[in-house]
Short mmCIF file of C-alpha atoms and ligand atoms in Angstrom, two decimals:
data_model
loop_
_atom_site.label_atom_id
_atom_site.label_comp_id
_atom_site.label_asym_id
_atom_site.label_seq_id
_atom_site.Cartn_x
_atom_site.Cartn_y
_atom_site.Cartn_z
CA MET A 1357 121.14 128.52 88.75
CA SER A 1358 117.60 127.68 89.38
CA ARG A 1359 116.39 124.87 90.91
CA ALA A 1360 114.06 123.21 88.64
CA GLU A 1361 110.67 123.23 90.48
CA LYS A 1362 109.53 119.72 92.90
CA LEU A 1363 107.26 118.04 91.17
CA ARG A 1364 104.27 116.50 93.08
CA ALA A 1365 101.33 113.71 92.70
CA PRO A 1366 98.20 115.11 90.75
CA ARG A 1367 95.88 116.54 92.61
CA GLY A 1368 93.04 114.08 94.47
CA THR A 1369 95.93 111.28 94.08
CA PHE A 1370 97.75 110.53 96.52
CA ASP A 1371 101.44 108.16 96.73
CA ILE A 1372 100.36 104.73 99.13
CA LEU A 1373 103.50 104.81 101.41
CA PRO A 1374 104.30 102.28 104.76
CA PRO A 1375 102.93 101.11 106.47
CA ASP A 1376 99.80 102.05 104.25
CA GLY A 1377 100.71 99.35 101.81
CA ARG A 1378 100.41 96.44 104.39
CA ARG A 1379 97.43 97.88 105.88
CA ARG A 1380 96.19 97.67 102.66
CA ARG A 1381 97.41 94.11 101.43
CA GLU A 1382 95.54 93.15 105.10
CA LEU A 1383 92.21 94.21 103.66
CA ALA A 1384 92.62 92.58 101.01
CA GLY A 1385 93.05 89.04 102.48
CA ILE A 1386 90.52 89.68 104.70
CA ALA A 1387 88.12 90.35 101.64
CA ALA A 1388 89.47 87.01 99.64
CA GLU A 1389 89.15 85.00 102.73
CA LEU A 1390 85.54 86.48 103.12
CA PHE A 1391 84.95 86.04 99.16
CA ASP A 1392 86.71 82.58 98.97
CA ALA A 1393 84.51 81.06 101.67
CA ALA A 1394 80.85 82.21 99.67
CA GLY A 1395 82.30 81.40 96.66
CA TYR A 1396 83.05 83.95 94.47
CA GLU A 1397 86.23 84.50 92.26
CA PRO A 1398 88.58 86.86 91.58
CA VAL A 1399 87.85 88.77 88.05
CA GLU A 1400 89.79 91.79 86.61
CA THR A 1401 88.58 93.85 84.00
CA PRO A 1402 90.88 96.61 82.37
CA ILE A 1403 91.43 99.80 83.51
CA PHE A 1404 90.11 102.01 81.03
CA GLU A 1405 86.77 100.92 78.79
CA ASP A 1406 85.17 102.63 75.55
CA THR A 1407 83.92 105.63 76.96
CA ASP A 1408 80.08 104.50 76.06
CA LEU A 1409 79.90 102.07 78.19
CA PHE A 1410 79.67 104.07 81.48
CA ALA A 1411 77.42 106.46 79.24
CA ARG A 1412 74.90 103.70 78.78
CA GLY A 1413 75.91 101.65 82.02
CA VAL A 1414 75.90 104.42 84.17
CA GLY A 1415 73.46 106.90 83.01
CA GLU A 1416 73.68 109.57 81.09
CA THR A 1417 71.98 112.11 84.05
CA THR A 1418 74.27 110.99 86.58
CA ASP A 1419 77.07 113.38 88.02
CA ILE A 1420 79.70 110.59 87.16
CA VAL A 1421 78.90 110.52 83.01
CA GLN A 1422 78.18 114.34 83.41
CA LYS A 1423 81.06 115.36 85.15
CA GLU A 1424 83.68 113.59 87.31
CA MET A 1425 84.61 110.99 83.84
CA PHE A 1426 87.79 110.84 82.79
CA THR A 1427 87.60 110.85 79.03
CA PHE A 1428 89.87 111.52 76.22
CA GLU A 1429 91.03 110.41 72.50
CA ASP A 1430 93.53 107.57 72.24
CA ALA A 1431 95.78 108.11 69.56
CA GLY A 1432 93.67 105.93 67.50
CA GLY A 1433 90.74 108.49 67.57
CA ARG A 1434 88.68 106.44 69.70
CA SER A 1435 86.97 108.16 73.34
CA ILE A 1436 88.34 106.06 76.18
CA THR A 1437 87.84 106.89 79.99
CA LEU A 1438 89.25 105.59 82.98
CA ARG A 1439 87.22 103.51 84.70
CA PRO A 1440 85.03 105.37 87.45
CA GLU A 1441 83.75 102.29 88.66
CA GLY A 1442 83.62 98.87 88.59
CA THR A 1443 80.07 97.06 88.01
CA ALA A 1444 79.79 98.52 84.09
CA GLY A 1445 83.02 96.61 82.72
CA VAL A 1446 81.92 93.18 84.82
CA CYS A 1447 78.74 93.32 82.81
CA ARG A 1448 80.24 93.87 79.67
CA ALA A 1449 82.97 91.21 80.15
CA TYR A 1450 79.93 88.45 81.40
CA ALA A 1451 77.70 89.85 78.20
CA GLU A 1452 81.00 89.36 76.04
CA HIS A 1453 82.13 86.25 77.33
CA GLY A 1454 78.73 84.36 77.09
CA MET A 1455 78.96 83.70 80.76
CA HIS A 1456 75.38 83.67 81.05
CA LYS A 1457 76.06 79.87 79.70
CA LEU A 1458 77.73 79.13 82.81
CA ALA A 1459 76.33 77.54 86.17
CA GLN A 1460 74.68 80.80 87.63
CA PRO A 1461 74.53 82.96 89.38
CA VAL A 1462 78.26 83.58 88.81
CA LYS A 1463 79.51 85.34 91.56
CA LEU A 1464 83.00 87.41 91.44
CA TRP A 1465 84.79 89.71 93.10
CA TYR A 1466 87.20 92.37 92.57
CA ALA A 1467 89.64 95.02 93.71
CA GLY A 1468 91.50 97.97 92.04
CA PRO A 1469 91.48 101.87 90.95
CA TYR A 1470 88.72 104.18 89.97
CA PHE A 1471 88.93 107.31 88.69
CA ARG A 1472 86.48 110.41 89.14
CA TYR A 1473 87.08 113.92 88.58
CA GLU A 1474 85.44 114.77 91.98
CA ALA A 1475 86.30 117.94 94.00
CA PRO A 1476 89.26 116.50 96.19
CA GLN A 1477 88.73 116.04 99.93
CA ALA A 1478 88.98 113.79 103.49
CA GLY A 1479 87.93 110.78 101.94
CA ARG A 1480 87.06 111.78 98.46
CA PHE A 1481 90.34 111.16 95.77
CA ARG A 1482 90.10 111.60 92.20
CA GLN A 1483 92.35 107.92 92.34
CA PHE A 1484 90.61 105.87 94.73
CA SER A 1485 90.37 101.99 95.37
CA GLN A 1486 87.19 99.99 95.52
CA ILE A 1487 86.79 96.10 96.53
CA GLY A 1488 83.43 95.32 94.51
CA ALA A 1489 81.22 92.21 94.30
CA GLU A 1490 78.64 91.68 91.43
CA ALA A 1491 76.41 88.43 91.45
CA LEU A 1492 75.00 87.81 88.00
CA GLY A 1493 72.32 85.42 86.97
CA SER A 1494 69.78 85.32 89.77
CA ASP A 1495 66.97 87.51 91.37
CA ASP A 1496 66.74 85.44 94.64
CA PRO A 1497 66.43 87.68 97.84
CA SER A 1498 69.71 85.75 99.01
CA ILE A 1499 71.86 87.07 96.39
CA ASP A 1500 70.53 90.38 98.21
CA ALA A 1501 71.37 89.74 101.19
CA GLU A 1502 74.74 87.49 101.09
CA LEU A 1503 76.15 90.58 99.05
CA ILE A 1504 74.74 93.13 102.04
CA LEU A 1505 76.59 90.33 104.80
CA LEU A 1506 79.70 90.29 103.02
CA LEU A 1507 80.08 94.08 103.22
CA ARG A 1508 78.91 93.86 106.84
CA ASP A 1509 81.47 90.95 107.36
CA LEU A 1510 84.52 92.69 105.78
CA LEU A 1511 83.85 96.12 107.95
CA GLU A 1512 83.10 94.31 111.10
CA ARG A 1513 86.57 92.48 110.22
CA ALA A 1514 88.67 95.21 109.19
CA GLY A 1515 87.76 97.20 112.41
CA ALA A 1516 85.71 100.09 110.81
CA ARG A 1517 84.06 102.03 113.66
CA GLY A 1518 80.11 103.33 114.29
CA VAL A 1519 78.82 101.71 111.27
CA ARG A 1520 75.33 101.99 109.89
CA LEU A 1521 73.26 100.22 107.45
CA ARG A 1522 70.73 101.84 105.36
CA LEU A 1523 68.04 99.66 103.10
CA SER A 1524 65.51 100.48 100.86
CA SER A 1525 64.29 99.72 97.28
CA LEU A 1526 63.98 100.98 93.83
CA GLY A 1527 61.59 98.64 92.53
CA THR A 1528 61.18 98.39 88.50
CA PRO A 1529 61.76 101.15 86.39
CA GLU A 1530 58.07 100.90 85.28
CA ALA A 1531 57.31 101.94 89.33
CA ARG A 1532 60.26 104.23 89.15
CA ARG A 1533 59.31 106.16 86.10
CA ALA A 1534 55.41 106.19 87.28
CA TYR A 1535 56.70 107.46 91.04
CA SER A 1536 59.34 110.25 89.30
CA GLY A 1537 56.44 111.67 87.84
CA GLU A 1538 54.30 112.14 91.09
CA LEU A 1539 57.57 112.90 92.78
CA ARG A 1540 58.04 115.54 90.06
CA GLU A 1541 54.92 117.44 89.94
CA TYR A 1542 55.40 117.61 94.57
CA LEU A 1543 58.87 119.36 93.66
CA ARG A 1544 57.08 121.64 91.09
CA ALA A 1545 54.91 122.68 93.65
CA ARG A 1546 57.91 123.92 95.22
CA GLU A 1547 60.04 124.96 92.67
CA SER A 1548 61.09 127.90 94.35
CA GLU A 1549 62.66 126.74 97.60
CA LEU A 1550 64.62 124.52 95.85
CA SER A 1551 68.44 124.48 94.82
CA ASP A 1552 69.41 125.09 91.35
CA ASP A 1553 71.20 121.91 91.28
CA VAL A 1554 67.87 119.81 91.82
CA ARG A 1555 66.09 122.46 89.99
CA ALA A 1556 67.97 122.12 86.74
CA ARG A 1557 67.55 118.38 87.44
CA LEU A 1558 63.84 117.99 87.86
CA ASP A 1559 63.00 116.47 84.16
CA ALA A 1560 65.93 114.25 84.30
CA ASN A 1561 66.00 112.58 87.72
CA PRO A 1562 63.70 114.23 90.48
CA LEU A 1563 64.84 111.56 92.86
CA ARG A 1564 68.71 113.13 93.06
CA ALA A 1565 66.25 115.83 95.48
CA PHE A 1566 67.09 113.13 97.81
CA ASP A 1567 70.40 113.41 97.83
CA SER A 1568 70.48 116.93 98.56
CA ASP A 1569 72.31 118.88 101.06
CA HIS A 1570 70.64 121.93 100.67
CA PRO A 1571 68.16 123.15 103.65
CA GLY A 1572 65.75 123.96 101.83
CA THR A 1573 65.69 120.89 99.16
CA ARG A 1574 66.11 119.10 102.44
CA SER A 1575 62.47 120.31 103.62
CA VAL A 1576 60.81 120.13 101.18
CA VAL A 1577 61.53 116.34 100.48
CA GLU A 1578 60.61 115.48 104.14
CA GLY A 1579 57.12 115.77 103.20
CA ALA A 1580 57.35 114.22 99.75
CA PRO A 1581 55.27 110.79 98.68
CA ARG A 1582 58.22 107.93 98.82
CA LEU A 1583 58.66 105.11 96.10
CA LEU A 1584 58.42 102.33 98.88
CA ASP A 1585 55.03 103.34 99.00
CA ARG A 1586 54.45 102.61 95.54
CA LEU A 1587 56.43 99.38 95.16
CA ALA A 1588 54.86 96.44 92.64
CA PRO A 1589 53.33 93.83 95.11
CA GLU A 1590 55.95 91.25 93.85
CA ASP A 1591 58.69 94.00 94.42
CA SER A 1592 58.15 94.56 98.12
CA GLU A 1593 57.77 90.98 98.56
CA HIS A 1594 61.01 90.72 97.31
CA LEU A 1595 62.13 93.70 99.77
CA VAL A 1596 60.92 91.78 102.88
CA ALA A 1597 62.01 88.52 101.99
CA VAL A 1598 65.51 90.34 101.81
CA CYS A 1599 64.96 92.51 105.64
CA ALA A 1600 63.84 88.47 106.97
CA LEU A 1601 67.27 87.22 105.54
CA LEU A 1602 69.15 90.42 107.55
CA ASP A 1603 66.81 89.60 110.54
CA ASP A 1604 67.63 86.08 111.01
CA ALA A 1605 71.57 86.75 110.45
CA GLY A 1606 70.61 89.60 113.18
CA ALA A 1607 72.28 92.41 111.07
CA ASP A 1608 70.78 95.81 112.10
CA TYR A 1609 69.55 98.01 109.31
CA GLU A 1610 67.67 101.52 108.53
CA LEU A 1611 64.73 101.05 106.21
CA ASP A 1612 65.10 104.47 104.48
CA GLY A 1613 62.58 105.54 101.70
CA THR A 1614 65.25 108.17 101.11
CA LEU A 1615 67.84 106.36 100.24
CA VAL A 1616 68.94 107.36 96.06
CA ARG A 1617 72.04 105.93 94.52
CA GLY A 1618 74.21 107.83 92.72
CA LEU A 1619 74.15 105.66 89.08
CA ASP A 1620 71.07 104.64 87.35
CA TYR A 1621 71.06 101.37 86.74
CA TYR A 1622 69.49 99.98 90.12
CA THR A 1623 66.68 98.03 90.19
CA ARG A 1624 64.77 96.69 93.48
CA THR A 1625 67.25 97.06 96.58
CA VAL A 1626 69.70 99.64 97.17
CA PHE A 1627 71.79 100.32 100.32
CA GLU A 1628 74.27 102.03 101.78
CA PHE A 1629 77.11 101.95 104.70
CA THR A 1630 78.35 104.80 105.84
CA SER A 1631 80.76 105.30 109.25
CA ASP A 1632 80.35 107.88 112.13
CA ALA A 1633 83.99 107.52 112.03
CA LEU A 1634 84.15 109.69 108.97
CA GLY A 1635 83.50 113.15 107.80
CA ALA A 1636 81.17 114.61 105.26
CA GLN A 1637 81.96 111.84 103.10
CA SER A 1638 80.63 109.08 105.50
CA GLY A 1639 79.72 106.58 102.89
CA VAL A 1640 81.88 102.93 103.19
CA GLY A 1641 80.21 100.78 100.78
CA GLY A 1642 77.25 100.83 98.84
CA GLY A 1643 75.21 98.40 96.23
CA GLY A 1644 72.07 97.23 94.79
CA ARG A 1645 70.56 95.42 92.79
CA TYR A 1646 70.77 96.05 88.77
CA ASP A 1647 68.66 93.67 87.27
CA GLY A 1648 68.25 95.57 83.72
CA LEU A 1649 72.47 96.35 82.74
CA VAL A 1650 73.36 93.30 81.27
CA GLU A 1651 70.63 93.35 78.80
CA GLN A 1652 71.44 97.25 78.64
CA LEU A 1653 74.73 96.40 77.60
CA GLY A 1654 73.83 94.04 74.82
CA GLY A 1655 73.84 90.92 76.45
CA PRO A 1656 71.04 88.64 77.40
CA ALA A 1657 68.30 89.55 80.02
CA THR A 1658 70.55 88.66 83.58
CA PRO A 1659 69.49 89.80 86.48
CA GLY A 1660 72.50 91.00 88.66
CA ALA A 1661 73.29 92.61 92.16
CA GLY A 1662 76.39 93.63 93.86
CA TRP A 1663 78.46 96.65 96.27
CA ALA A 1664 81.71 98.45 96.25
CA ALA A 1665 83.57 99.38 99.00
CA GLY A 1666 86.29 102.30 99.40
CA ILE A 1667 89.32 101.03 100.97
CA GLU A 1668 90.53 104.37 101.38
CA ARG A 1669 87.28 104.97 103.44
CA ILE A 1670 87.73 101.48 105.28
CA LEU A 1671 90.84 102.33 106.51
CA LEU A 1672 89.96 106.05 107.05
CA ALA A 1673 87.15 103.94 109.50
CA SER A 1674 89.52 101.56 111.28
CA GLU A 1675 91.82 101.70 114.09
CA ARG A 1676 95.18 101.93 112.81
CA SER A 1677 95.88 98.11 113.43
CA GLY A 1678 99.53 97.38 114.74
CA ALA A 1679 101.22 95.32 111.55
CA PRO A 1680 104.41 93.48 112.61
CA GLY A 1681 107.47 95.20 110.90
CA PRO A 1682 109.13 93.67 107.54
CA ALA A 1683 111.22 90.76 108.98
CA PRO A 1684 112.02 89.68 112.74
CA VAL A 1685 115.73 88.64 112.07
CA PHE A 1686 118.62 91.06 111.72
CA VAL A 1687 121.81 89.72 110.23
CA ALA A 1688 124.54 92.37 111.90
CA LEU A 1689 128.03 91.95 111.07
CA GLU A 1690 130.80 93.10 113.38
CA GLU A 1691 133.59 95.66 111.69
CA GLY A 1692 135.70 93.65 109.44
CA GLU A 1693 133.37 90.48 108.82
CA ASP A 1694 133.10 89.40 105.55
CA ALA A 1695 129.21 90.73 104.22
CA ARG A 1696 129.64 87.50 102.32
CA ARG A 1697 128.72 85.19 105.01
CA GLY A 1698 126.17 87.53 106.06
CA PHE A 1699 124.35 87.69 102.78
CA ALA A 1700 124.19 83.60 103.02
CA LEU A 1701 122.98 83.29 106.08
CA VAL A 1702 120.03 85.71 104.89
CA ARG A 1703 119.46 83.88 102.15
CA ARG A 1704 119.39 80.32 104.33
CA LEU A 1705 116.84 81.85 107.36
CA ARG A 1706 114.22 83.17 103.97
CA ALA A 1707 114.78 79.51 102.85
CA ALA A 1708 113.76 78.17 105.95
CA GLY A 1709 110.69 80.44 105.73
CA LEU A 1710 111.93 83.16 108.64
CA GLY A 1711 112.12 86.63 107.75
CA ALA A 1712 115.43 88.32 107.60
CA GLU A 1713 117.16 91.20 106.69
CA MET A 1714 121.20 91.97 106.59
CA GLU A 1715 123.23 95.35 107.57
CA GLN A 1716 123.17 97.09 104.12
CA ALA A 1717 124.31 100.52 105.10
CA GLY A 1718 128.05 100.19 106.54
CA ARG A 1719 126.85 100.92 109.99
CA SER A 1720 129.16 99.95 112.85
CA LEU A 1721 127.68 97.12 114.96
CA LYS A 1722 126.48 99.37 117.56
CA GLY A 1723 124.86 101.98 114.50
CA GLN A 1724 123.17 98.41 113.42
CA LEU A 1725 121.13 97.17 116.88
CA LYS A 1726 119.98 100.09 116.52
CA HIS A 1727 118.95 100.07 113.21
CA ALA A 1728 117.46 96.86 113.61
CA ASP A 1729 115.83 97.71 116.67
CA ARG A 1730 113.69 100.35 114.59
CA ARG A 1731 112.89 98.35 111.70
CA GLY A 1732 111.23 96.33 115.11
CA ALA A 1733 113.25 93.20 114.45
CA ARG A 1734 112.36 90.30 117.11
CA TRP A 1735 115.69 88.92 116.97
CA VAL A 1736 119.86 90.25 115.38
CA VAL A 1737 122.49 87.49 114.98
CA ILE A 1738 125.88 88.71 114.90
CA VAL A 1739 128.05 87.74 112.96
CA GLY A 1740 132.11 87.49 113.39
CA SER A 1741 135.03 86.16 114.38
CA GLY A 1742 134.22 83.87 116.98
CA GLU A 1743 130.49 82.10 116.71
CA LEU A 1744 127.45 83.26 116.13
CA ALA A 1745 125.48 85.33 118.78
CA LEU A 1746 121.81 85.73 119.05
CA ARG A 1747 120.43 88.55 120.85
CA ASP A 1748 116.84 88.56 121.58
CA MET A 1749 115.80 92.20 120.91
CA THR A 1750 113.27 91.98 123.53
CA SER A 1751 114.62 91.23 126.99
CA GLY A 1752 118.36 92.14 125.29
CA GLU A 1753 119.44 88.74 126.16
CA GLN A 1754 122.57 87.65 123.96
CA ARG A 1755 123.52 83.89 123.86
CA PRO A 1756 126.10 82.04 121.56
CA LEU A 1757 124.91 79.89 118.61
CA GLY A 1758 127.32 76.95 118.07
CA ASP A 1759 126.60 76.87 114.11
CA GLU A 1760 124.09 78.09 111.67
CA GLY A 1761 122.00 75.40 112.22
CA GLN A 1762 121.30 75.99 115.45
CA LEU A 1763 120.44 79.19 115.19
CA ILE A 1764 118.10 77.70 112.17
CA ARG A 1765 116.59 75.99 115.15
CA THR A 1766 116.42 78.00 117.74
CA VAL A 1767 114.70 81.13 115.80
CA THR A 1768 112.19 78.41 114.63
CA GLU A 1769 111.35 77.44 118.09
CA LEU A 1770 111.20 80.71 119.61
CA ARG A 1771 108.95 82.44 117.31
P1 HAM B 3274 79.51 104.08 94.72
O1 HAM B 3274 78.56 104.32 95.57
O2 HAM B 3274 79.31 105.35 93.43
O3 HAM B 3274 79.08 102.50 94.17
O4 HAM B 3274 81.32 103.80 94.92
C1 HAM B 3274 81.09 102.57 96.54
C2 HAM B 3274 82.17 103.40 97.03
O5 HAM B 3274 83.42 103.60 96.77
C3 HAM B 3274 81.63 104.44 98.20
O6 HAM B 3274 81.06 103.60 98.85
C4 HAM B 3274 82.93 105.49 98.52
O7 HAM B 3274 83.32 104.25 99.47
C5 HAM B 3274 83.82 104.70 97.46
N1 HAM B 3274 83.91 106.32 96.23
C6 HAM B 3274 83.60 106.79 95.39
N2 HAM B 3274 83.70 107.65 95.24
C7 HAM B 3274 84.94 107.97 95.65
C8 HAM B 3274 85.93 108.84 95.53
N3 HAM B 3274 86.01 109.90 95.03
N4 HAM B 3274 87.10 108.59 96.49
C9 HAM B 3274 86.88 107.66 97.67
N5 HAM B 3274 86.11 107.00 97.61
C10 HAM B 3274 85.46 106.85 96.81
C11 HAM B 3274 80.01 102.00 92.94
O8 HAM B 3274 81.04 102.47 92.36
C12 HAM B 3274 79.12 100.74 92.31
N6 HAM B 3274 79.90 100.14 91.35
C13 HAM B 3274 79.19 99.72 93.38
C14 HAM B 3274 78.31 98.71 93.21
C15 HAM B 3274 78.45 97.76 92.56
N7 HAM B 3274 76.93 98.51 92.48
C16 HAM B 3274 76.38 97.55 92.50
N8 HAM B 3274 77.56 96.65 92.18
#
């Protein structure tokens, strides 16, 4: 008889197993607290969207749209795509639901799965999760600064190590177009030293040369003109205002004119947080301003800014936190004891707000104590023919308890 081949999770995906589920939930809890305090509302958009949304929103010349989307036809013949990022969907929802009629800015946050067909490696997956925020309807520099500081606070509270912030401005699309022409000329004059990839995109998107890790390209771009030196006065002023707010908040950052992002919708502010604790995929989170995106998707002219951070990367960059075990009380049964009594007791403990589990695999009392210890239980309640007994798993001390009421009082007090 041939044995069936063991099935595995698809390449670039992973299972979230204990204790990671708990760590992820803790991180989402920190994010929820920070966003609540800053007036951001949770939002959810579909996991798949019309392909056109990303082609128009993220940009035809980006790696994401050109080669990283999970796109397929549904049974009705429509081209749909698993979302590679969250901003386009949120802006679509803003336009679709006429959210420009609400008091502005509309501040939203989200967490969920995203999909990119990338070569898997440490910290880079084909299904990953992001926490993200978008603030729509205001171009005030305080929005940019607030968003940046929210991500900084999230990374700090999550315990991410070696975090650095790079900041720049991409100006207006017009300034960028003029600059692109200048940069293209500069690069073209040195074409033979560039990577094939950068050369192939010289026409469509010369700024991507700054993203390259090809040594020849890197040395060419070192001497290239910088967009930061070509900004229109109002864009420079916007950047200076963002920087002043970050300075007031005591945030460290590096102004870096070589910062380019892998999405086409950015205008003015762009930023990226990296962590030294990560390998090649050092970007933990990034974002920026996208003042033309809602309009590009058919909505009214609406400024916007936001960021997204990879949940897996934040956790990889953080010290493992010693999250407490699932339930502090374990109800053990003496041999021959009726499990119904234990079951009812567990329900009473839980109703009183105490985490409780019971023996459910037919172990001996000794086996149950060992199991409770492995589960990280703080106390074991022993249900037997005589009185209930409470065992402190840290000290090993055991004491009799009159009745269930006393048990609950005692455990609640000791807690
Ligand atoms: P992004 O820089 O493409 O921006 O992605 C944000 C973060 O998602 C990255 O910094 C990284 O932590 C994580 N990430 C991206 N791709 C992967 C992957 N393949 N595996 C694991 N983690 C990954 C955006 O997505 C924009 N929507 C951010 C934004 C919001 N801009 C304005 N608003």
